[in-house]
The first five atom37 places (N, CA, C, CB, O) and aatype in JSON, in Angstrom:
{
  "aatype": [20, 20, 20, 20, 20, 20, 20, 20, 20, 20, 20, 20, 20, 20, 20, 20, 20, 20, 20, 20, 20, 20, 20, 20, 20, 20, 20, 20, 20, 20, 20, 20, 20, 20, 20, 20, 20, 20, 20, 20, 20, 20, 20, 20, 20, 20, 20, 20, 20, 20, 20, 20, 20, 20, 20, 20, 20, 20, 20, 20, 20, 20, 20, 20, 20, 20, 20, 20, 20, 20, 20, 20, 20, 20, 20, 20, 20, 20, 20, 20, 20, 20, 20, 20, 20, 20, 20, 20, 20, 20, 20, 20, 20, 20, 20, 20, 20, 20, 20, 20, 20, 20, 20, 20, 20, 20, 20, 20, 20, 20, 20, 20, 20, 20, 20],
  "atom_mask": [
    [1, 1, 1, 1, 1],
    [1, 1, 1, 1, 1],
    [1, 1, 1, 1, 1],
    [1, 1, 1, 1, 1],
    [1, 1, 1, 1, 1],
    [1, 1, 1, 1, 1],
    [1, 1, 1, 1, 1],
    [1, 1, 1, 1, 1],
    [1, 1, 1, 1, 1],
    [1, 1, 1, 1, 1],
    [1, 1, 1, 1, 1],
    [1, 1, 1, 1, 1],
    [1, 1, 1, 1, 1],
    [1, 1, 1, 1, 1],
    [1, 1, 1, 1, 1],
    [1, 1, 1, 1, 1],
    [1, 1, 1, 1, 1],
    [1, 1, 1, 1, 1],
    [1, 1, 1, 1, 1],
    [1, 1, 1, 1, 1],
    [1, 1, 1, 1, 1],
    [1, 1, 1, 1, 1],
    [1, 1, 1, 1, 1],
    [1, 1, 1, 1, 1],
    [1, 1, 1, 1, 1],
    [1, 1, 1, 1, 1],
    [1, 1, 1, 1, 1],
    [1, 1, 1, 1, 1],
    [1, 1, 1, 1, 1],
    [1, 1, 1, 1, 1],
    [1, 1, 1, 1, 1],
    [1, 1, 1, 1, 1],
    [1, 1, 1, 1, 1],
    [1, 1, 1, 1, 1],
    [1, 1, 1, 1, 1],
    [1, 1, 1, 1, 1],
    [1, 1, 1, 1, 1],
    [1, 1, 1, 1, 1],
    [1, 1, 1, 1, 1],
    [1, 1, 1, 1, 1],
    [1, 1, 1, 1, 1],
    [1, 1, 1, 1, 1],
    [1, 1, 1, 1, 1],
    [1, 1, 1, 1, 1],
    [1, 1, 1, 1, 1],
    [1, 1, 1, 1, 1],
    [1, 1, 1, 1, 1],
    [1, 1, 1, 1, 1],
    [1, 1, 1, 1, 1],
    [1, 1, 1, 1, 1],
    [1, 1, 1, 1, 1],
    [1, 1, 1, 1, 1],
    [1, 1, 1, 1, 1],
    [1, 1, 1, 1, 1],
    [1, 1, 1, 1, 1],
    [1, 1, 1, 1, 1],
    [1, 1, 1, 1, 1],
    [1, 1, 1, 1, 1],
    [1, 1, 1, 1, 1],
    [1, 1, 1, 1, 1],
    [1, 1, 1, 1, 1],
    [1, 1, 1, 1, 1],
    [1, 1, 1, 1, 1],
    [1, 1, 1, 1, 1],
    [1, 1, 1, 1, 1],
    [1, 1, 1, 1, 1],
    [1, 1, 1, 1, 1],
    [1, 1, 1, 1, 1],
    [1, 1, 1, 1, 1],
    [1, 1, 1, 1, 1],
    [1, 1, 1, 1, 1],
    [1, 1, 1, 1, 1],
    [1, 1, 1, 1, 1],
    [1, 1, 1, 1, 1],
    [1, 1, 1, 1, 1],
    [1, 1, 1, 1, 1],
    [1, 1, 1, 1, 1],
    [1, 1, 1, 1, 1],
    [1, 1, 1, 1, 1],
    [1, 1, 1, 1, 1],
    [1, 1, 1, 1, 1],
    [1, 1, 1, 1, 1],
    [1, 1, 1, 1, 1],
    [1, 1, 1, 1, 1],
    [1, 1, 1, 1, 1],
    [1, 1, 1, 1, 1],
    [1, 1, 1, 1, 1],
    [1, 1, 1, 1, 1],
    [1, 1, 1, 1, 1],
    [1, 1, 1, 1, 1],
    [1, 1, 1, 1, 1],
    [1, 1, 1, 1, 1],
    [1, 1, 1, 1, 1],
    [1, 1, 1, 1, 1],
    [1, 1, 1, 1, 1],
    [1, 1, 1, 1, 1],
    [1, 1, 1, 1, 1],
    [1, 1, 1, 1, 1],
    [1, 1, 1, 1, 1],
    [1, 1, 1, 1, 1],
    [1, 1, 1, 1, 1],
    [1, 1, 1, 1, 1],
    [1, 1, 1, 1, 1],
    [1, 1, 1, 1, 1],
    [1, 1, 1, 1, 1],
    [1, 1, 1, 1, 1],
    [1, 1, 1, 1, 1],
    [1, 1, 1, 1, 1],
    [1, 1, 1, 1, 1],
    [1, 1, 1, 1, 1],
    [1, 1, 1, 1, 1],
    [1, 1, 1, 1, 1],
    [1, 1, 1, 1, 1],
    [1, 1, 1, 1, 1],
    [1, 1, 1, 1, 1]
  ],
  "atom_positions": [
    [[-55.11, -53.44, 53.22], [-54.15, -52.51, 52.65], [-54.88, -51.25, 52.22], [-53.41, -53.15, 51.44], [-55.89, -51.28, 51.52]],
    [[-54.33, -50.12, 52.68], [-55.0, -48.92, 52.51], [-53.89, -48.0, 52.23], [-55.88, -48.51, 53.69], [-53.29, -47.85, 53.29]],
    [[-53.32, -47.32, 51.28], [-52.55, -46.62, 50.86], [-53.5, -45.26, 50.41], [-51.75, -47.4, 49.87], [-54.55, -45.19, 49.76]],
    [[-52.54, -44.08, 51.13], [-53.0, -42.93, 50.63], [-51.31, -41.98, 50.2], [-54.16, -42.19, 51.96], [-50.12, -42.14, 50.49]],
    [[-52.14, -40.98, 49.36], [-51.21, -40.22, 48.74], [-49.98, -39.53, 49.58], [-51.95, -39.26, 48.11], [-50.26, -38.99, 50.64]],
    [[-48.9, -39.54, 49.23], [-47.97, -39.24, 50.39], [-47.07, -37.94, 49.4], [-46.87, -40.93, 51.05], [-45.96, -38.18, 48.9]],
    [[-47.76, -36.61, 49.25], [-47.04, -35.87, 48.5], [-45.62, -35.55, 49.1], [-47.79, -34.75, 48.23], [-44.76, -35.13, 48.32]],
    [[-45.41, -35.65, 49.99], [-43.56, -35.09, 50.27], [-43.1, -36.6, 49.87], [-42.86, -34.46, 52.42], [-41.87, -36.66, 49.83]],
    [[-43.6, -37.58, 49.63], [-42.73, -38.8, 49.14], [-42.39, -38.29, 47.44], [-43.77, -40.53, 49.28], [-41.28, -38.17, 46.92]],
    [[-43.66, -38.07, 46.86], [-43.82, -37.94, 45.8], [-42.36, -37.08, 44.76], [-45.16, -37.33, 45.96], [-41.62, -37.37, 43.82]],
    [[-42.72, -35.56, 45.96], [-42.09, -34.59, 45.91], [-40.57, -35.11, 45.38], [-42.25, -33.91, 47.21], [-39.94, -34.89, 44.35]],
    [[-40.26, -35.92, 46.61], [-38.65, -36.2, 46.87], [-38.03, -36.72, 45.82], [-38.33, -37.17, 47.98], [-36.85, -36.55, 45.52]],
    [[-39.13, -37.63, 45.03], [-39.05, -38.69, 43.76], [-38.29, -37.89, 42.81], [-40.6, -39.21, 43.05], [-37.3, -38.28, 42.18]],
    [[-39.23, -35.97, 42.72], [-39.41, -35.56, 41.76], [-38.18, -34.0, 41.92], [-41.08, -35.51, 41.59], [-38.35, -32.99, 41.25]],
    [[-37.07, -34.17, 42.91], [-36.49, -32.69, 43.56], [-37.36, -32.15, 44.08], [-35.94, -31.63, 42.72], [-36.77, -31.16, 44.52]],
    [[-38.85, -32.01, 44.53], [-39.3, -31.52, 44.67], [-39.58, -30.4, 43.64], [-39.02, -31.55, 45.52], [-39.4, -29.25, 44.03]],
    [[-40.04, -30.61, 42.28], [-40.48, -30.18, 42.06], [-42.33, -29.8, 41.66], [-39.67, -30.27, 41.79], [-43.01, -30.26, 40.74]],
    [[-42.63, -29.07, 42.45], [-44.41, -29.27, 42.4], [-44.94, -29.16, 41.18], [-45.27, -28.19, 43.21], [-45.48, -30.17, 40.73]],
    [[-44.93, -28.32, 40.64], [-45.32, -27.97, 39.38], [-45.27, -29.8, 38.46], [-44.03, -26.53, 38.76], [-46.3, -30.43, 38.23]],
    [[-43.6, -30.42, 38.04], [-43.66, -31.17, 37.59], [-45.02, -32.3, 38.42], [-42.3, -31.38, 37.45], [-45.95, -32.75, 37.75]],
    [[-44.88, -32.52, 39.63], [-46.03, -33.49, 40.19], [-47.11, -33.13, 40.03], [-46.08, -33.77, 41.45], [-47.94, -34.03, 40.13]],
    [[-47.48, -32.13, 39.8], [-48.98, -31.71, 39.29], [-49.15, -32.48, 38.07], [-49.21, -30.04, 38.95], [-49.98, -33.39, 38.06]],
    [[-48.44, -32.18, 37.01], [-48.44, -32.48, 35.42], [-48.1, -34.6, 35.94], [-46.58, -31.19, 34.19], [-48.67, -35.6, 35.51]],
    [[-47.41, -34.52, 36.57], [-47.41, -36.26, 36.75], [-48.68, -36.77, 36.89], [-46.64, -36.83, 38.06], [-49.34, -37.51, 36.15]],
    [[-48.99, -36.08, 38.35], [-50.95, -36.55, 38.81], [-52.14, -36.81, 37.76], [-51.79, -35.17, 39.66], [-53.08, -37.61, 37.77]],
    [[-51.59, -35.54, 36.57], [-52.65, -35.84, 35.59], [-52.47, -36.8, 35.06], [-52.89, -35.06, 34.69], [-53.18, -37.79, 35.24]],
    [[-51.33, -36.77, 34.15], [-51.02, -37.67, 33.2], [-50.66, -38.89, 33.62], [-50.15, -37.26, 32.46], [-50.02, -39.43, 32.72]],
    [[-50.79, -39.69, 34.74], [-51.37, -40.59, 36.02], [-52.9, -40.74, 35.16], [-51.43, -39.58, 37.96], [-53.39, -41.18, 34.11]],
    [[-53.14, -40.25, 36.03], [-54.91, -40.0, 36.01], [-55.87, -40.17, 34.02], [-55.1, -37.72, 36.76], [-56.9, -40.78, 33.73]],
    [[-55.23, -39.62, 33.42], [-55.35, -39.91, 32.03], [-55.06, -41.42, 31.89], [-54.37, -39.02, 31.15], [-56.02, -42.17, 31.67]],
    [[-53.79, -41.95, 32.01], [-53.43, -43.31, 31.93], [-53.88, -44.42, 33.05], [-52.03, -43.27, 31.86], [-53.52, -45.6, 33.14]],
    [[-54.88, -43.62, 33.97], [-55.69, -44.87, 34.73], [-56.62, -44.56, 34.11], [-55.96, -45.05, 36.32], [-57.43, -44.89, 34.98]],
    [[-57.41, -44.08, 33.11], [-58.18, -43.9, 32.66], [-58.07, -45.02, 31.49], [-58.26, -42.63, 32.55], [-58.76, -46.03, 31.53]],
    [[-57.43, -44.85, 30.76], [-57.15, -46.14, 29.38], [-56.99, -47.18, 30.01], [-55.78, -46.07, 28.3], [-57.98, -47.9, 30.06]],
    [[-55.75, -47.65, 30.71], [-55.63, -48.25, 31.2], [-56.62, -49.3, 32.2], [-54.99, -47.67, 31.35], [-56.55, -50.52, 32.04]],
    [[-57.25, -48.87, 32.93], [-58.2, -49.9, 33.57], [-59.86, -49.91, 32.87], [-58.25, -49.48, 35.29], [-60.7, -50.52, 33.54]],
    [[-60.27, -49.3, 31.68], [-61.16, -49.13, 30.65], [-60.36, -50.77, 29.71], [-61.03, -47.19, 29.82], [-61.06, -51.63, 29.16]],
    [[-59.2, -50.79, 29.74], [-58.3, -51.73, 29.08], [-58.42, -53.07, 29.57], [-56.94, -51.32, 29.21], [-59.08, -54.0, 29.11]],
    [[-57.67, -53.0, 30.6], [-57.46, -54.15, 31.48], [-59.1, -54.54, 31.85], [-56.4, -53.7, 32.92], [-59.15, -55.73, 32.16]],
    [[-60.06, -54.07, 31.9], [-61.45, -54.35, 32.06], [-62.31, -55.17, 30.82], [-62.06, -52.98, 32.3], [-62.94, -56.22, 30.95]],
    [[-62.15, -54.42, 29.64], [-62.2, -54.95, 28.93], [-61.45, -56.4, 28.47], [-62.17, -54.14, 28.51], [-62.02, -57.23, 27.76]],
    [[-60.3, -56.53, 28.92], [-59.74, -57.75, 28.47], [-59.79, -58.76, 29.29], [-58.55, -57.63, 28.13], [-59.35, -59.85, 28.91]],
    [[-60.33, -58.61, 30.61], [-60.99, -59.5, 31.43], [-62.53, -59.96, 31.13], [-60.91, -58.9, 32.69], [-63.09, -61.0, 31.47]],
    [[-63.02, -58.92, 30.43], [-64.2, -59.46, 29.81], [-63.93, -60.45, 28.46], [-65.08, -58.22, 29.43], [-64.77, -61.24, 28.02]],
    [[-62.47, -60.22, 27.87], [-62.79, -61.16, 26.67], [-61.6, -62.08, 26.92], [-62.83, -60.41, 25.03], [-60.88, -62.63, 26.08]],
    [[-61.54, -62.14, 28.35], [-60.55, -63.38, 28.76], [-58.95, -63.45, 27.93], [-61.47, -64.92, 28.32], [-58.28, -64.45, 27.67]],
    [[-58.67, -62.15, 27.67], [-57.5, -61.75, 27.19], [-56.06, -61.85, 28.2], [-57.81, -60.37, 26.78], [-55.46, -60.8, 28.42]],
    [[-55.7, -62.78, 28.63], [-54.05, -62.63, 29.71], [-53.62, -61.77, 29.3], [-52.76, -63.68, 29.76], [-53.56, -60.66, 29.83]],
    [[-53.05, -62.23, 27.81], [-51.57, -61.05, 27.52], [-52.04, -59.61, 27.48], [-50.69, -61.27, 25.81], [-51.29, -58.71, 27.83]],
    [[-53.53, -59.33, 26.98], [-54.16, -57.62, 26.95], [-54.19, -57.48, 28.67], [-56.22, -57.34, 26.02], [-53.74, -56.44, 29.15]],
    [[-54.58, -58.27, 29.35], [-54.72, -58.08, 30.97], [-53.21, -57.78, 31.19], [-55.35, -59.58, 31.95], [-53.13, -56.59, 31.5]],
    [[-52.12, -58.3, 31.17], [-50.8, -57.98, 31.52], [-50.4, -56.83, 31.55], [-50.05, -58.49, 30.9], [-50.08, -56.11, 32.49]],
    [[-50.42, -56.61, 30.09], [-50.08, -55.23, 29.38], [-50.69, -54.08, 30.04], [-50.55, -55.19, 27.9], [-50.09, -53.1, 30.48]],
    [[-52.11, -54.31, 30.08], [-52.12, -53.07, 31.14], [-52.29, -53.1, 32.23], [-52.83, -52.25, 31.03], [-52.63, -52.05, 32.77]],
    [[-52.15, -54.25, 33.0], [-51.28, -54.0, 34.34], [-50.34, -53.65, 34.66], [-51.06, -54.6, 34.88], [-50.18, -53.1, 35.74]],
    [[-49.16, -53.93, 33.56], [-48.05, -53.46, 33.75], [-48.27, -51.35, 33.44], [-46.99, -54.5, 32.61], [-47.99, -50.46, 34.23]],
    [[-48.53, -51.3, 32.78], [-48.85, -49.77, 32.28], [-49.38, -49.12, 33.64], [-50.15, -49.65, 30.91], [-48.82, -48.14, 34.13]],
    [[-50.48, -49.7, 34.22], [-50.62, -49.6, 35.68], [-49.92, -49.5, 36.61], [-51.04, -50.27, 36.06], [-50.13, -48.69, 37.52]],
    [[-48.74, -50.46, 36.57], [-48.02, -50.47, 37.85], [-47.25, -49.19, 37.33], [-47.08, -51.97, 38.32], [-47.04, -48.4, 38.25]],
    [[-46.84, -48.83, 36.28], [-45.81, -47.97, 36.17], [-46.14, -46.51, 36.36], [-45.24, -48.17, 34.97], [-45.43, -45.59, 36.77]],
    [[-47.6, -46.54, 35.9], [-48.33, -45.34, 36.63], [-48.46, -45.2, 38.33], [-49.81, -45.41, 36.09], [-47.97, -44.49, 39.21]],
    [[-49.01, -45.83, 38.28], [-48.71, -46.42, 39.99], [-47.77, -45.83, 40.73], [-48.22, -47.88, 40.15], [-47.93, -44.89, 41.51]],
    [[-46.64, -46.48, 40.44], [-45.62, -46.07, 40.81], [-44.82, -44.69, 40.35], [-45.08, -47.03, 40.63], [-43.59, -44.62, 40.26]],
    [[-45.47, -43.94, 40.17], [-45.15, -42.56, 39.74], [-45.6, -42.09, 41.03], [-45.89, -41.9, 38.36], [-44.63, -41.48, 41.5]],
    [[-46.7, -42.06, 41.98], [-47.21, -41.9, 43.13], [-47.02, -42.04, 44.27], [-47.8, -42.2, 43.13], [-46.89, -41.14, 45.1]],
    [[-46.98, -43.36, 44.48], [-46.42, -44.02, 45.36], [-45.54, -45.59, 45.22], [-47.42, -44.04, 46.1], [-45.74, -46.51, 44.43]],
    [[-44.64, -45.47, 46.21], [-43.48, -46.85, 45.79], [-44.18, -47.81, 47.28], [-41.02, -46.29, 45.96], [-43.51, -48.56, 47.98]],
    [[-45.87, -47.47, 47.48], [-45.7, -48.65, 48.83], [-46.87, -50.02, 48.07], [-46.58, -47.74, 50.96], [-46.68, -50.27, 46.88]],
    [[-47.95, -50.79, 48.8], [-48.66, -51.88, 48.64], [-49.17, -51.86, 46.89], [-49.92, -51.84, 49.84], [-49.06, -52.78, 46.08]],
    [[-49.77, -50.42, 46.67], [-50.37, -50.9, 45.56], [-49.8, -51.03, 44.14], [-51.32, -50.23, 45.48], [-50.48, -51.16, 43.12]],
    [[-48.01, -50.96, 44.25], [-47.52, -50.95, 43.41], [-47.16, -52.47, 42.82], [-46.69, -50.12, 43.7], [-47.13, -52.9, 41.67]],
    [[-46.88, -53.11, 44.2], [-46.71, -54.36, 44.36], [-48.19, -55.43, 44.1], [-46.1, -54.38, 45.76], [-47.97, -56.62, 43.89]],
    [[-49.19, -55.09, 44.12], [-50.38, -55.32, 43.72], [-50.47, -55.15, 42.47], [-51.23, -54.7, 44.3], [-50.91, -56.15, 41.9]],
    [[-50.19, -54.21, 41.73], [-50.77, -54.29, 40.73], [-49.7, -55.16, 39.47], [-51.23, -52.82, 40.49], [-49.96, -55.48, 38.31]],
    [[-48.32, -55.35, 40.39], [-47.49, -55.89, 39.81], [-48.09, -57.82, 39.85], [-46.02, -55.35, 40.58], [-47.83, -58.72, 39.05]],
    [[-48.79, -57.84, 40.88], [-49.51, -59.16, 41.27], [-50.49, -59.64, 40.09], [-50.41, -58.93, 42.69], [-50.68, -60.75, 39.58]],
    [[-50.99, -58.51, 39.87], [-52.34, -58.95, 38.42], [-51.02, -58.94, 37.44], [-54.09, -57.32, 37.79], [-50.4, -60.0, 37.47]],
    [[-50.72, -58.37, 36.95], [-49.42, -58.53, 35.79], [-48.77, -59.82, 35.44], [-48.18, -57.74, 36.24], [-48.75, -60.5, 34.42]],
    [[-48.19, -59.97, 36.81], [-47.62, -61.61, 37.03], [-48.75, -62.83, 37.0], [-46.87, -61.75, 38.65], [-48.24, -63.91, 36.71]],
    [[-50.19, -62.87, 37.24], [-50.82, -63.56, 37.07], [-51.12, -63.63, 35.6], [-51.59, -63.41, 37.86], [-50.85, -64.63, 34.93]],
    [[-51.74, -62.47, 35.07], [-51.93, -62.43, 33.74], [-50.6, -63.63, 32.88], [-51.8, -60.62, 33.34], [-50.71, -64.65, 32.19]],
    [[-49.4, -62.78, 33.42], [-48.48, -63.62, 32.29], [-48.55, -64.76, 32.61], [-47.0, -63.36, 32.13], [-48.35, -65.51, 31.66]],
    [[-48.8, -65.36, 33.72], [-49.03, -67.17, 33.41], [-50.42, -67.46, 33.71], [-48.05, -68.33, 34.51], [-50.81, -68.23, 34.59]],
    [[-51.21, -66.71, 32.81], [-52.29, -67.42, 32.49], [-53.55, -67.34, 33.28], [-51.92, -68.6, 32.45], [-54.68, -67.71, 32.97]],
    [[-53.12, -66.79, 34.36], [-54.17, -67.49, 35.66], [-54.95, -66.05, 35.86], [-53.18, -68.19, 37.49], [-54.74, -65.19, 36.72]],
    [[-56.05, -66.08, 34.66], [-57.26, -64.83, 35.19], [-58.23, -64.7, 36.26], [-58.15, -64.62, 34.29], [-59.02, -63.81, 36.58]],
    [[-57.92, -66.03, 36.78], [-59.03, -66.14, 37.99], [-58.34, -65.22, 38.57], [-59.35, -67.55, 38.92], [-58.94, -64.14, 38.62]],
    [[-56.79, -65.22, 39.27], [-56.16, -64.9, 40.23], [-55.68, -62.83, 39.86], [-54.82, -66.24, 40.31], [-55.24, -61.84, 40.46]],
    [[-56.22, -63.27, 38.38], [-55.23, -61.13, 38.17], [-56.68, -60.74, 38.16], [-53.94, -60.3, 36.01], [-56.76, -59.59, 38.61]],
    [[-57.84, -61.2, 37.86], [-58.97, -60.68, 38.33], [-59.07, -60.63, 39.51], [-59.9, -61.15, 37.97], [-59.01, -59.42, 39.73]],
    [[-59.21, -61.26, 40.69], [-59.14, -61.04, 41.97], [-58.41, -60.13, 42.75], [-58.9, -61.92, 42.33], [-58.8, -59.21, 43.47]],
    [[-57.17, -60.59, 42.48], [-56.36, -58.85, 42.42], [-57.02, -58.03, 42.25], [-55.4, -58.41, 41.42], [-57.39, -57.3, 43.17]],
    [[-57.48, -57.84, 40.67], [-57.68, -56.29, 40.09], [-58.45, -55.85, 41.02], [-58.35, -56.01, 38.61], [-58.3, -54.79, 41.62]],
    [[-59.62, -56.92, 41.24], [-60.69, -56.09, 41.99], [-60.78, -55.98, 43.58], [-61.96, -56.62, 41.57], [-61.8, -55.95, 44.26]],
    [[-59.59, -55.95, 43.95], [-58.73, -55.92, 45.58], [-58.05, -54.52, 45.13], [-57.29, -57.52, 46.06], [-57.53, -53.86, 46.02]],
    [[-58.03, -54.21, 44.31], [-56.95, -52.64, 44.15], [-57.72, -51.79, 43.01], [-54.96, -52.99, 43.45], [-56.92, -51.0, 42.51]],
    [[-58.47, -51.74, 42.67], [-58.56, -51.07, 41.63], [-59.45, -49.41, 42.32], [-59.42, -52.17, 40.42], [-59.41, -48.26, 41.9]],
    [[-60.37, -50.23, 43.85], [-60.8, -49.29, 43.79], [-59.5, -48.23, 45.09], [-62.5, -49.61, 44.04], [-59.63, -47.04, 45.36]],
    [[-58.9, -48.74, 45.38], [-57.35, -48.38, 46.45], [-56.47, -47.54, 45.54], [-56.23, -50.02, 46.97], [-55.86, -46.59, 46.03]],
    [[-56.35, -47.87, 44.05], [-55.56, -47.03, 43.01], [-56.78, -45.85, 42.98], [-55.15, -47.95, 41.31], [-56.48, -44.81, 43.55]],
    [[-58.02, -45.91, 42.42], [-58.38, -45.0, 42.12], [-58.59, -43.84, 43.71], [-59.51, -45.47, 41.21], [-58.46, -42.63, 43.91]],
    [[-58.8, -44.48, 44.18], [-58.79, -43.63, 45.52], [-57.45, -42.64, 45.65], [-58.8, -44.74, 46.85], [-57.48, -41.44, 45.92]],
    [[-56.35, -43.41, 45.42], [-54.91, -42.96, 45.78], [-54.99, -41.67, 44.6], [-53.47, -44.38, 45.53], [-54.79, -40.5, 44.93]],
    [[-55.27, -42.01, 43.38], [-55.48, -41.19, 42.48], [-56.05, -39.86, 42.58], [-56.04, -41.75, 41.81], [-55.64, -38.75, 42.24]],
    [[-57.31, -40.36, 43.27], [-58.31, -39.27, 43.67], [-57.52, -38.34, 44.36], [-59.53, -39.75, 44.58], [-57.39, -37.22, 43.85]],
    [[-56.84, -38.66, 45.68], [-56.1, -38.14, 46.78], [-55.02, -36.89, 45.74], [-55.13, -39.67, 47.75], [-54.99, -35.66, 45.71]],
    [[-54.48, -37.68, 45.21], [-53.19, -36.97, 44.42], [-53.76, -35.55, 43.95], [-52.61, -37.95, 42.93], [-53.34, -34.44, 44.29]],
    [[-54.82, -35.86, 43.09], [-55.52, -35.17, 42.27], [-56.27, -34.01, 42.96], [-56.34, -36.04, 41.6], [-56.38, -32.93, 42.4]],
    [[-56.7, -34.21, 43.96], [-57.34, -33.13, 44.98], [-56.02, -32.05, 45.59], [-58.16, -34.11, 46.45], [-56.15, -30.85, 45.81]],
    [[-54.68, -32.93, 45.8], [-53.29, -31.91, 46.22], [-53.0, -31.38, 45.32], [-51.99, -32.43, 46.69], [-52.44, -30.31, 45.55]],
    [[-53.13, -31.69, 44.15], [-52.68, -30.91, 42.58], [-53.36, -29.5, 42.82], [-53.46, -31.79, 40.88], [-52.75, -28.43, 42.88]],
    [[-54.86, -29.7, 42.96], [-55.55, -28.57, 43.36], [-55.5, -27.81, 43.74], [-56.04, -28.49, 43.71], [-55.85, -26.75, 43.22]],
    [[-54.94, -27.98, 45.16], [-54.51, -26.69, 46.55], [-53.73, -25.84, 45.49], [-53.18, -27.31, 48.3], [-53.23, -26.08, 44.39]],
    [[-53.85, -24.76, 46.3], [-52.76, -23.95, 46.24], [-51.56, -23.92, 46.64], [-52.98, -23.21, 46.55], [-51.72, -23.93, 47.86]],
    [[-50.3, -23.9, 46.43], [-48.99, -24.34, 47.1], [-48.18, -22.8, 47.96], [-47.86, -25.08, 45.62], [-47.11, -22.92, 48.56]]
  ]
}
């Protein structure tokens, strides 16, 4: 699974408005920032319900971007977290985490251009 940034999807989400998707990308990008600093940490202290929580915060960032694989992924660590099973939302995480930040990256470089 390889998902990249699809700004006219984005756009469509948003009326097309660019300006607003710029200000989304960041504030994206800020909240994958807490967020998987979070969810990292609470895999280190074997935390489910802290692992959930910010997976879910994840997916919803996520899905500000794009509505294809990695939204549904990250909804996968979420659902593991809530029943318990960190073997399985760790495995996840670390099947997407570096596919989100990539997608992120992508976004973040179109914010850039000039329009």
């Amino acid at each position: 699974m390889s998902e990249t940034f699809d700004a006219a999807e984005a756009l469509d989400r948003l009326a097309g408005d660019d300006e607003l998707l710029r200000e989304v990308v960041e504030l994206v990008y800020e909240e994958w920032l807490r967020q998987s600093a979070a969810l990292e940490n609470a895999l280190r202290q074997a935390d489910a319900p802290a692992v959930a929580v910010a997976a879910h915060s994840l997916k919803g960032a996520v899905g500000q971007l794009s509505s294809g694989d990695l939204f549904a992924c990250a909804a996968q660590v979420e659902r593991a977290a809530r029943s318990g099973d960190l073997a399985t939302a760790e495995t996840s995480w670390r099947s997407i985490a570096p596919q989100v930040e990539g997608l992120i990256d992508a976004a973040r470089r179109w914010a850039r251009e000039p329009q």
